[in-house]
Amino acid sequence: MRCVAATACCAPASASLQPKLRQALKDAERDCRSIIELDDPDDPLSLAFIPLAALHGATTVDTVLVMCSRRPGCESLTMQMFARSKRLTRAEQNVLARLCAGHGAEEIACLEGIRMSTVRTHIKNVRQKTGSNSIREVVYRVSRMPQIVSALRIAGEG
């Protein structure tokens, strides 16, 4: 198994990262699962390495599934896709986005320049359209979805 891709993509990263990645890949070669935590106080990340040899009946590991931890909160593209699938209006989507960002109803009213009663109406409509009992349930559902980001954003970060 080659670790070229894993070390090449992390070349600019800290020197402590590459040994952790190499060890995780060596463990995977021995058909052992592992988790590593990347030490970045601003953007913590965990990676799980799962060898896939057993799934294909092979005796050696040549493929490893690498799974990344989730970031807290909701990506805007994920929230937009959810809102579109539930046929939320633009105003309801804006309120949901603010709720996903952790804002309260009064704060949303101020930020959006609308009355509290309008915010409550949008929240009620979001709950009804999503079939949820509470707005917390809606936010939880969105936060548990796969977090989708724009390919342009990913390219720009690299």
Short mmCIF file of N, CA and C in Angstrom, two decimals:
data_model
loop_
_atom_site.label_atom_id
_atom_site.label_comp_id
_atom_site.label_asym_id
_atom_site.label_seq_id
_atom_site.Cartn_x
_atom_site.Cartn_y
_atom_site.Cartn_z
N MET A 1 0.85 -1.17 0.00
CA MET A 1 0.00 0.00 0.00
C MET A 1 0.90 1.23 0.00
N ARG A 2 0.52 2.20 -0.81
CA ARG A 2 1.31 3.42 -0.89
C ARG A 2 0.66 4.51 -0.05
N CYS A 3 1.47 5.30 0.60
CA CYS A 3 0.92 6.41 1.38
C CYS A 3 1.25 7.74 0.71
N VAL A 4 1.47 7.70 -0.59
CA VAL A 4 1.82 8.91 -1.33
C VAL A 4 0.71 9.94 -1.25
N ALA A 5 -0.53 9.52 -1.51
CA ALA A 5 -1.65 10.47 -1.52
C ALA A 5 -1.84 11.11 -0.15
N ALA A 6 -1.78 10.31 0.89
CA ALA A 6 -2.03 10.83 2.24
C ALA A 6 -0.96 11.82 2.67
N THR A 7 0.30 11.53 2.36
CA THR A 7 1.35 12.44 2.79
C THR A 7 1.47 13.64 1.87
N ALA A 8 1.18 13.46 0.59
CA ALA A 8 1.28 14.57 -0.35
C ALA A 8 0.23 15.63 -0.07
N CYS A 9 -0.99 15.20 0.25
CA CYS A 9 -2.05 16.18 0.49
C CYS A 9 -1.83 16.95 1.78
N CYS A 10 -1.02 16.43 2.66
CA CYS A 10 -0.80 17.07 3.95
C CYS A 10 0.60 17.66 4.06
N ALA A 11 1.30 17.80 2.94
CA ALA A 11 2.68 18.30 2.96
C ALA A 11 2.83 19.61 3.71
N PRO A 12 1.92 20.57 3.51
CA PRO A 12 2.10 21.83 4.23
C PRO A 12 1.70 21.76 5.70
N ALA A 13 1.12 20.66 6.11
CA ALA A 13 0.65 20.54 7.49
C ALA A 13 1.82 20.39 8.45
N SER A 14 1.51 20.36 9.72
CA SER A 14 2.54 20.28 10.75
C SER A 14 3.35 18.99 10.62
N ALA A 15 4.57 19.04 11.13
CA ALA A 15 5.46 17.89 11.06
C ALA A 15 4.93 16.71 11.86
N SER A 16 4.11 16.96 12.87
CA SER A 16 3.59 15.87 13.69
C SER A 16 2.47 15.10 12.98
N LEU A 17 1.90 15.67 11.93
CA LEU A 17 0.79 15.02 11.23
C LEU A 17 1.24 13.83 10.40
N GLN A 18 2.32 13.97 9.65
CA GLN A 18 2.74 12.90 8.75
C GLN A 18 3.06 11.59 9.47
N PRO A 19 3.76 11.60 10.59
CA PRO A 19 3.99 10.33 11.29
C PRO A 19 2.68 9.66 11.75
N LYS A 20 1.71 10.48 12.17
CA LYS A 20 0.42 9.92 12.59
C LYS A 20 -0.28 9.25 11.41
N LEU A 21 -0.25 9.92 10.26
CA LEU A 21 -0.87 9.34 9.06
C LEU A 21 -0.17 8.05 8.64
N ARG A 22 1.15 8.07 8.63
CA ARG A 22 1.91 6.87 8.24
C ARG A 22 1.61 5.70 9.18
N GLN A 23 1.54 5.99 10.49
CA GLN A 23 1.25 4.93 11.45
C GLN A 23 -0.15 4.37 11.24
N ALA A 24 -1.11 5.22 10.99
CA ALA A 24 -2.48 4.77 10.75
C ALA A 24 -2.54 3.89 9.50
N LEU A 25 -1.80 4.26 8.47
CA LEU A 25 -1.77 3.45 7.25
C LEU A 25 -1.05 2.11 7.48
N LYS A 26 0.02 2.12 8.28
CA LYS A 26 0.71 0.87 8.62
C LYS A 26 -0.22 -0.05 9.41
N ASP A 27 -0.98 0.53 10.34
CA ASP A 27 -1.96 -0.25 11.09
C ASP A 27 -2.99 -0.85 10.15
N ALA A 28 -3.43 -0.07 9.18
CA ALA A 28 -4.42 -0.56 8.22
C ALA A 28 -3.86 -1.71 7.38
N GLU A 29 -2.58 -1.66 7.05
CA GLU A 29 -1.96 -2.76 6.31
C GLU A 29 -2.04 -4.07 7.10
N ARG A 30 -2.02 -3.97 8.42
CA ARG A 30 -2.14 -5.15 9.29
C ARG A 30 -3.60 -5.46 9.61
N ASP A 31 -4.51 -4.82 8.87
CA ASP A 31 -5.95 -5.01 9.03
C ASP A 31 -6.46 -4.53 10.39
N CYS A 32 -5.84 -3.45 10.90
CA CYS A 32 -6.25 -2.86 12.17
C CYS A 32 -6.86 -1.49 11.92
N ARG A 33 -7.97 -1.24 12.54
CA ARG A 33 -8.61 0.07 12.45
C ARG A 33 -7.94 1.03 13.41
N SER A 34 -7.98 2.32 13.05
CA SER A 34 -7.40 3.32 13.97
C SER A 34 -8.07 4.67 13.75
N ILE A 35 -7.91 5.51 14.76
CA ILE A 35 -8.40 6.88 14.71
C ILE A 35 -7.26 7.80 15.13
N ILE A 36 -7.08 8.87 14.37
CA ILE A 36 -6.09 9.86 14.77
C ILE A 36 -6.79 11.21 14.90
N GLU A 37 -6.27 12.02 15.79
CA GLU A 37 -6.80 13.36 15.99
C GLU A 37 -5.74 14.36 15.56
N LEU A 38 -6.15 15.30 14.74
CA LEU A 38 -5.23 16.33 14.27
C LEU A 38 -5.33 17.51 15.22
N ASP A 39 -4.21 17.92 15.72
CA ASP A 39 -4.15 18.95 16.76
C ASP A 39 -4.16 20.35 16.16
N ASP A 40 -5.33 20.87 15.92
CA ASP A 40 -5.48 22.24 15.44
C ASP A 40 -6.57 22.87 16.28
N PRO A 41 -6.21 23.81 17.15
CA PRO A 41 -7.21 24.39 18.06
C PRO A 41 -8.34 25.12 17.33
N ASP A 42 -8.06 25.66 16.14
CA ASP A 42 -9.09 26.39 15.41
C ASP A 42 -10.01 25.47 14.61
N ASP A 43 -9.51 24.31 14.21
CA ASP A 43 -10.29 23.42 13.35
C ASP A 43 -9.94 21.97 13.66
N PRO A 44 -10.38 21.44 14.83
CA PRO A 44 -10.04 20.06 15.18
C PRO A 44 -10.64 19.07 14.18
N LEU A 45 -9.90 18.00 13.94
CA LEU A 45 -10.35 17.00 12.97
C LEU A 45 -9.89 15.63 13.43
N SER A 46 -10.77 14.66 13.31
CA SER A 46 -10.43 13.27 13.58
C SER A 46 -10.58 12.49 12.29
N LEU A 47 -9.68 11.53 12.09
CA LEU A 47 -9.74 10.68 10.91
C LEU A 47 -9.79 9.23 11.37
N ALA A 48 -10.71 8.47 10.81
CA ALA A 48 -10.80 7.04 11.10
C ALA A 48 -10.30 6.29 9.87
N PHE A 49 -9.42 5.33 10.08
CA PHE A 49 -8.86 4.52 9.00
C PHE A 49 -9.42 3.10 9.12
N ILE A 50 -10.13 2.66 8.09
CA ILE A 50 -10.78 1.35 8.11
C ILE A 50 -10.27 0.53 6.93
N PRO A 51 -9.52 -0.54 7.20
CA PRO A 51 -9.04 -1.38 6.10
C PRO A 51 -10.21 -2.13 5.46
N LEU A 52 -10.20 -2.27 4.15
CA LEU A 52 -11.32 -2.88 3.44
C LEU A 52 -11.03 -4.26 2.87
N ALA A 53 -9.91 -4.87 3.23
CA ALA A 53 -9.56 -6.19 2.68
C ALA A 53 -10.61 -7.23 3.01
N ALA A 54 -11.10 -7.22 4.24
CA ALA A 54 -12.06 -8.24 4.67
C ALA A 54 -13.35 -8.18 3.88
N LEU A 55 -13.72 -7.01 3.41
CA LEU A 55 -14.95 -6.87 2.65
C LEU A 55 -14.86 -7.54 1.28
N HIS A 56 -13.67 -7.58 0.72
CA HIS A 56 -13.49 -8.15 -0.61
C HIS A 56 -12.92 -9.56 -0.57
N GLY A 57 -12.71 -10.10 0.60
CA GLY A 57 -12.18 -11.46 0.73
C GLY A 57 -10.70 -11.55 0.42
N ALA A 58 -10.00 -10.44 0.35
CA ALA A 58 -8.58 -10.45 0.05
C ALA A 58 -7.77 -10.79 1.30
N THR A 59 -6.58 -11.27 1.08
CA THR A 59 -5.70 -11.59 2.21
C THR A 59 -4.82 -10.42 2.59
N THR A 60 -4.65 -9.47 1.68
CA THR A 60 -3.87 -8.27 1.98
C THR A 60 -4.76 -7.04 1.82
N VAL A 61 -4.38 -6.01 2.53
CA VAL A 61 -5.13 -4.76 2.47
C VAL A 61 -4.53 -3.88 1.38
N ASP A 62 -5.34 -3.52 0.42
CA ASP A 62 -4.87 -2.60 -0.61
C ASP A 62 -5.75 -1.35 -0.69
N THR A 63 -6.83 -1.34 0.09
CA THR A 63 -7.74 -0.21 0.11
C THR A 63 -8.10 0.13 1.54
N VAL A 64 -8.05 1.43 1.85
CA VAL A 64 -8.39 1.89 3.19
C VAL A 64 -9.42 3.00 3.07
N LEU A 65 -10.50 2.85 3.80
CA LEU A 65 -11.51 3.91 3.87
C LEU A 65 -11.07 4.89 4.95
N VAL A 66 -11.00 6.18 4.59
CA VAL A 66 -10.65 7.22 5.55
C VAL A 66 -11.89 8.08 5.74
N MET A 67 -12.36 8.13 6.98
CA MET A 67 -13.56 8.91 7.29
C MET A 67 -13.16 10.09 8.17
N CYS A 68 -13.70 11.25 7.83
CA CYS A 68 -13.41 12.48 8.57
C CYS A 68 -14.52 12.76 9.58
N SER A 69 -14.14 13.39 10.67
CA SER A 69 -15.14 13.81 11.65
C SER A 69 -15.96 14.95 11.06
N ARG A 70 -17.10 15.15 11.67
CA ARG A 70 -17.98 16.23 11.21
C ARG A 70 -17.62 17.52 11.93
N ARG A 71 -17.81 18.60 11.24
CA ARG A 71 -17.68 19.90 11.88
C ARG A 71 -19.00 20.21 12.56
N PRO A 72 -18.94 20.95 13.66
CA PRO A 72 -20.20 21.31 14.32
C PRO A 72 -21.00 22.28 13.46
N GLY A 73 -22.30 22.26 13.61
CA GLY A 73 -23.15 23.18 12.89
C GLY A 73 -23.58 22.65 11.54
N CYS A 74 -24.06 23.54 10.71
CA CYS A 74 -24.61 23.17 9.42
C CYS A 74 -23.94 23.97 8.32
N GLU A 75 -23.53 23.31 7.28
CA GLU A 75 -23.02 24.00 6.11
C GLU A 75 -24.20 24.64 5.40
N SER A 76 -24.00 25.81 4.83
CA SER A 76 -25.12 26.51 4.20
C SER A 76 -25.67 25.75 3.01
N LEU A 77 -24.81 25.08 2.24
CA LEU A 77 -25.31 24.33 1.09
C LEU A 77 -26.19 23.16 1.53
N THR A 78 -25.81 22.49 2.61
CA THR A 78 -26.64 21.41 3.15
C THR A 78 -28.00 21.95 3.57
N MET A 79 -27.98 23.07 4.29
CA MET A 79 -29.23 23.66 4.76
C MET A 79 -30.09 24.09 3.58
N GLN A 80 -29.47 24.65 2.54
CA GLN A 80 -30.23 25.08 1.36
C GLN A 80 -30.86 23.89 0.64
N MET A 81 -30.11 22.80 0.53
CA MET A 81 -30.66 21.61 -0.13
C MET A 81 -31.82 21.03 0.67
N PHE A 82 -31.68 21.02 2.00
CA PHE A 82 -32.75 20.55 2.87
C PHE A 82 -33.98 21.45 2.70
N ALA A 83 -33.76 22.77 2.72
CA ALA A 83 -34.87 23.73 2.59
C ALA A 83 -35.58 23.55 1.25
N ARG A 84 -34.82 23.35 0.19
CA ARG A 84 -35.41 23.16 -1.13
C ARG A 84 -36.24 21.88 -1.17
N SER A 85 -35.71 20.81 -0.55
CA SER A 85 -36.43 19.53 -0.56
C SER A 85 -37.75 19.60 0.21
N LYS A 86 -37.82 20.53 1.17
CA LYS A 86 -39.03 20.70 1.98
C LYS A 86 -39.90 21.85 1.48
N ARG A 87 -39.49 22.46 0.37
CA ARG A 87 -40.23 23.56 -0.27
C ARG A 87 -40.42 24.76 0.67
N LEU A 88 -39.33 25.10 1.38
CA LEU A 88 -39.38 26.29 2.25
C LEU A 88 -39.23 27.54 1.39
N THR A 89 -39.91 28.60 1.79
CA THR A 89 -39.77 29.88 1.10
C THR A 89 -38.39 30.46 1.42
N ARG A 90 -37.99 31.48 0.69
CA ARG A 90 -36.71 32.15 0.95
C ARG A 90 -36.68 32.70 2.37
N ALA A 91 -37.76 33.30 2.82
CA ALA A 91 -37.81 33.87 4.18
C ALA A 91 -37.68 32.76 5.23
N GLU A 92 -38.38 31.64 5.01
CA GLU A 92 -38.29 30.51 5.95
C GLU A 92 -36.88 29.93 5.95
N GLN A 93 -36.28 29.89 4.79
CA GLN A 93 -34.90 29.40 4.68
C GLN A 93 -33.94 30.32 5.43
N ASN A 94 -34.14 31.62 5.32
CA ASN A 94 -33.28 32.57 6.03
C ASN A 94 -33.40 32.39 7.54
N VAL A 95 -34.62 32.19 8.02
CA VAL A 95 -34.83 31.97 9.45
C VAL A 95 -34.18 30.66 9.88
N LEU A 96 -34.35 29.60 9.08
CA LEU A 96 -33.72 28.32 9.41
C LEU A 96 -32.20 28.45 9.44
N ALA A 97 -31.64 29.18 8.49
CA ALA A 97 -30.18 29.38 8.46
C ALA A 97 -29.71 30.07 9.75
N ARG A 98 -30.46 31.06 10.18
CA ARG A 98 -30.10 31.77 11.41
C ARG A 98 -30.23 30.85 12.63
N LEU A 99 -31.26 30.03 12.65
CA LEU A 99 -31.43 29.08 13.75
C LEU A 99 -30.29 28.07 13.77
N CYS A 100 -29.90 27.58 12.59
CA CYS A 100 -28.78 26.64 12.50
C CYS A 100 -27.47 27.27 12.96
N ALA A 101 -27.37 28.59 12.81
CA ALA A 101 -26.16 29.31 13.25
C ALA A 101 -26.19 29.61 14.74
N GLY A 102 -27.29 29.23 15.41
CA GLY A 102 -27.37 29.40 16.86
C GLY A 102 -28.07 30.66 17.34
N HIS A 103 -28.68 31.40 16.44
CA HIS A 103 -29.39 32.63 16.83
C HIS A 103 -30.76 32.30 17.40
N GLY A 104 -31.21 33.12 18.33
CA GLY A 104 -32.54 32.98 18.89
C GLY A 104 -33.54 33.79 18.09
N ALA A 105 -34.82 33.60 18.38
CA ALA A 105 -35.88 34.25 17.62
C ALA A 105 -35.79 35.78 17.67
N GLU A 106 -35.54 36.35 18.84
CA GLU A 106 -35.45 37.80 18.95
C GLU A 106 -34.28 38.35 18.14
N GLU A 107 -33.17 37.65 18.21
CA GLU A 107 -31.98 38.06 17.45
C GLU A 107 -32.24 37.97 15.94
N ILE A 108 -32.95 36.92 15.52
CA ILE A 108 -33.28 36.75 14.11
C ILE A 108 -34.16 37.91 13.64
N ALA A 109 -35.15 38.28 14.45
CA ALA A 109 -36.02 39.40 14.10
C ALA A 109 -35.20 40.67 13.87
N CYS A 110 -34.26 40.91 14.74
CA CYS A 110 -33.41 42.10 14.62
C CYS A 110 -32.51 42.01 13.38
N LEU A 111 -31.85 40.86 13.20
CA LEU A 111 -30.94 40.68 12.06
C LEU A 111 -31.65 40.74 10.72
N GLU A 112 -32.85 40.18 10.65
CA GLU A 112 -33.60 40.13 9.40
C GLU A 112 -34.47 41.37 9.19
N GLY A 113 -34.60 42.19 10.23
CA GLY A 113 -35.42 43.40 10.11
C GLY A 113 -36.90 43.09 10.00
N ILE A 114 -37.34 42.07 10.74
CA ILE A 114 -38.75 41.67 10.72
C ILE A 114 -39.27 41.59 12.14
N ARG A 115 -40.57 41.52 12.30
CA ARG A 115 -41.20 41.44 13.62
C ARG A 115 -41.05 40.03 14.20
N MET A 116 -41.12 39.96 15.53
CA MET A 116 -41.06 38.67 16.22
C MET A 116 -42.19 37.76 15.76
N SER A 117 -43.37 38.33 15.55
CA SER A 117 -44.51 37.51 15.12
C SER A 117 -44.24 36.88 13.75
N THR A 118 -43.51 37.58 12.90
CA THR A 118 -43.16 37.04 11.58
C THR A 118 -42.16 35.89 11.73
N VAL A 119 -41.19 36.07 12.62
CA VAL A 119 -40.22 35.00 12.89
C VAL A 119 -40.95 33.76 13.40
N ARG A 120 -41.88 33.96 14.35
CA ARG A 120 -42.65 32.83 14.89
C ARG A 120 -43.46 32.13 13.79
N THR A 121 -44.03 32.90 12.89
CA THR A 121 -44.79 32.32 11.77
C THR A 121 -43.87 31.50 10.88
N HIS A 122 -42.69 32.03 10.57
CA HIS A 122 -41.73 31.28 9.74
C HIS A 122 -41.30 29.99 10.45
N ILE A 123 -41.06 30.06 11.74
CA ILE A 123 -40.67 28.87 12.50
C ILE A 123 -41.79 27.83 12.47
N LYS A 124 -43.01 28.29 12.67
CA LYS A 124 -44.17 27.38 12.63
C LYS A 124 -44.26 26.72 11.25
N ASN A 125 -44.09 27.49 10.19
CA ASN A 125 -44.16 26.95 8.83
C ASN A 125 -43.05 25.94 8.56
N VAL A 126 -41.84 26.23 9.05
CA VAL A 126 -40.71 25.30 8.88
C VAL A 126 -41.03 23.98 9.58
N ARG A 127 -41.53 24.07 10.81
CA ARG A 127 -41.89 22.85 11.54
C ARG A 127 -42.95 22.05 10.79
N GLN A 128 -43.97 22.73 10.30
CA GLN A 128 -45.05 22.04 9.59
C GLN A 128 -44.55 21.40 8.30
N LYS A 129 -43.79 22.14 7.52
CA LYS A 129 -43.31 21.63 6.23
C LYS A 129 -42.32 20.48 6.38
N THR A 130 -41.63 20.44 7.52
CA THR A 130 -40.66 19.37 7.74
C THR A 130 -41.23 18.22 8.56
N GLY A 131 -42.45 18.40 9.04
CA GLY A 131 -43.08 17.35 9.84
C GLY A 131 -42.41 17.16 11.19
N SER A 132 -41.87 18.23 11.74
CA SER A 132 -41.15 18.17 13.01
C SER A 132 -41.99 18.71 14.15
N ASN A 133 -41.74 18.18 15.34
CA ASN A 133 -42.46 18.63 16.53
C ASN A 133 -41.89 19.91 17.12
N SER A 134 -40.60 20.17 16.86
CA SER A 134 -39.98 21.37 17.41
C SER A 134 -38.93 21.88 16.44
N ILE A 135 -38.56 23.12 16.61
CA ILE A 135 -37.53 23.69 15.75
C ILE A 135 -36.17 23.09 16.09
N ARG A 136 -35.98 22.69 17.35
CA ARG A 136 -34.73 22.00 17.73
C ARG A 136 -34.57 20.71 16.94
N GLU A 137 -35.68 20.01 16.75
CA GLU A 137 -35.64 18.78 15.97
C GLU A 137 -35.21 19.07 14.53
N VAL A 138 -35.71 20.15 13.95
CA VAL A 138 -35.34 20.52 12.58
C VAL A 138 -33.85 20.83 12.51
N VAL A 139 -33.36 21.66 13.41
CA VAL A 139 -31.94 22.02 13.42
C VAL A 139 -31.09 20.77 13.63
N TYR A 140 -31.51 19.89 14.51
CA TYR A 140 -30.78 18.64 14.74
C TYR A 140 -30.74 17.80 13.46
N ARG A 141 -31.86 17.69 12.78
CA ARG A 141 -31.91 16.92 11.53
C ARG A 141 -30.95 17.48 10.50
N VAL A 142 -30.93 18.79 10.35
CA VAL A 142 -30.03 19.42 9.38
C VAL A 142 -28.58 19.22 9.79
N SER A 143 -28.30 19.33 11.08
CA SER A 143 -26.91 19.19 11.54
C SER A 143 -26.39 17.76 11.39
N ARG A 144 -27.28 16.78 11.36
CA ARG A 144 -26.86 15.38 11.22
C ARG A 144 -26.74 14.92 9.77
N MET A 145 -27.11 15.78 8.84
CA MET A 145 -27.02 15.43 7.42
C MET A 145 -25.57 15.52 6.96
N PRO A 146 -25.26 14.84 5.86
CA PRO A 146 -23.90 15.00 5.30
C PRO A 146 -23.66 16.48 4.99
N GLN A 147 -22.56 16.99 5.45
CA GLN A 147 -22.27 18.40 5.27
C GLN A 147 -21.65 18.63 3.90
N ILE A 148 -22.41 19.22 3.02
CA ILE A 148 -22.02 19.41 1.63
C ILE A 148 -21.44 20.80 1.47
N VAL A 149 -20.27 20.86 0.84
CA VAL A 149 -19.63 22.15 0.58
C VAL A 149 -19.38 22.27 -0.91
N SER A 150 -19.27 23.47 -1.36
CA SER A 150 -19.03 23.75 -2.77
C SER A 150 -17.64 23.28 -3.18
N ALA A 151 -17.54 22.71 -4.38
CA ALA A 151 -16.25 22.29 -4.90
C ALA A 151 -15.33 23.49 -5.07
N LEU A 152 -15.89 24.64 -5.35
CA LEU A 152 -15.08 25.86 -5.49
C LEU A 152 -14.47 26.25 -4.15
N ARG A 153 -15.23 26.05 -3.05
CA ARG A 153 -14.71 26.37 -1.73
C ARG A 153 -13.57 25.45 -1.37
N ILE A 154 -13.71 24.17 -1.69
CA ILE A 154 -12.66 23.19 -1.38
C ILE A 154 -11.40 23.54 -2.16
N ALA A 155 -11.55 23.86 -3.45
CA ALA A 155 -10.40 24.22 -4.28
C ALA A 155 -9.71 25.47 -3.75
N GLY A 156 -10.50 26.42 -3.26
CA GLY A 156 -9.95 27.67 -2.75
C GLY A 156 -9.21 27.51 -1.44
N GLU A 157 -9.57 26.48 -0.65
CA GLU A 157 -8.93 26.26 0.65
C GLU A 157 -7.56 25.63 0.49
N GLY A 158 -7.37 24.86 -0.58
CA GLY A 158 -6.12 24.11 -0.77
C GLY A 158 -5.03 24.97 -1.16
#
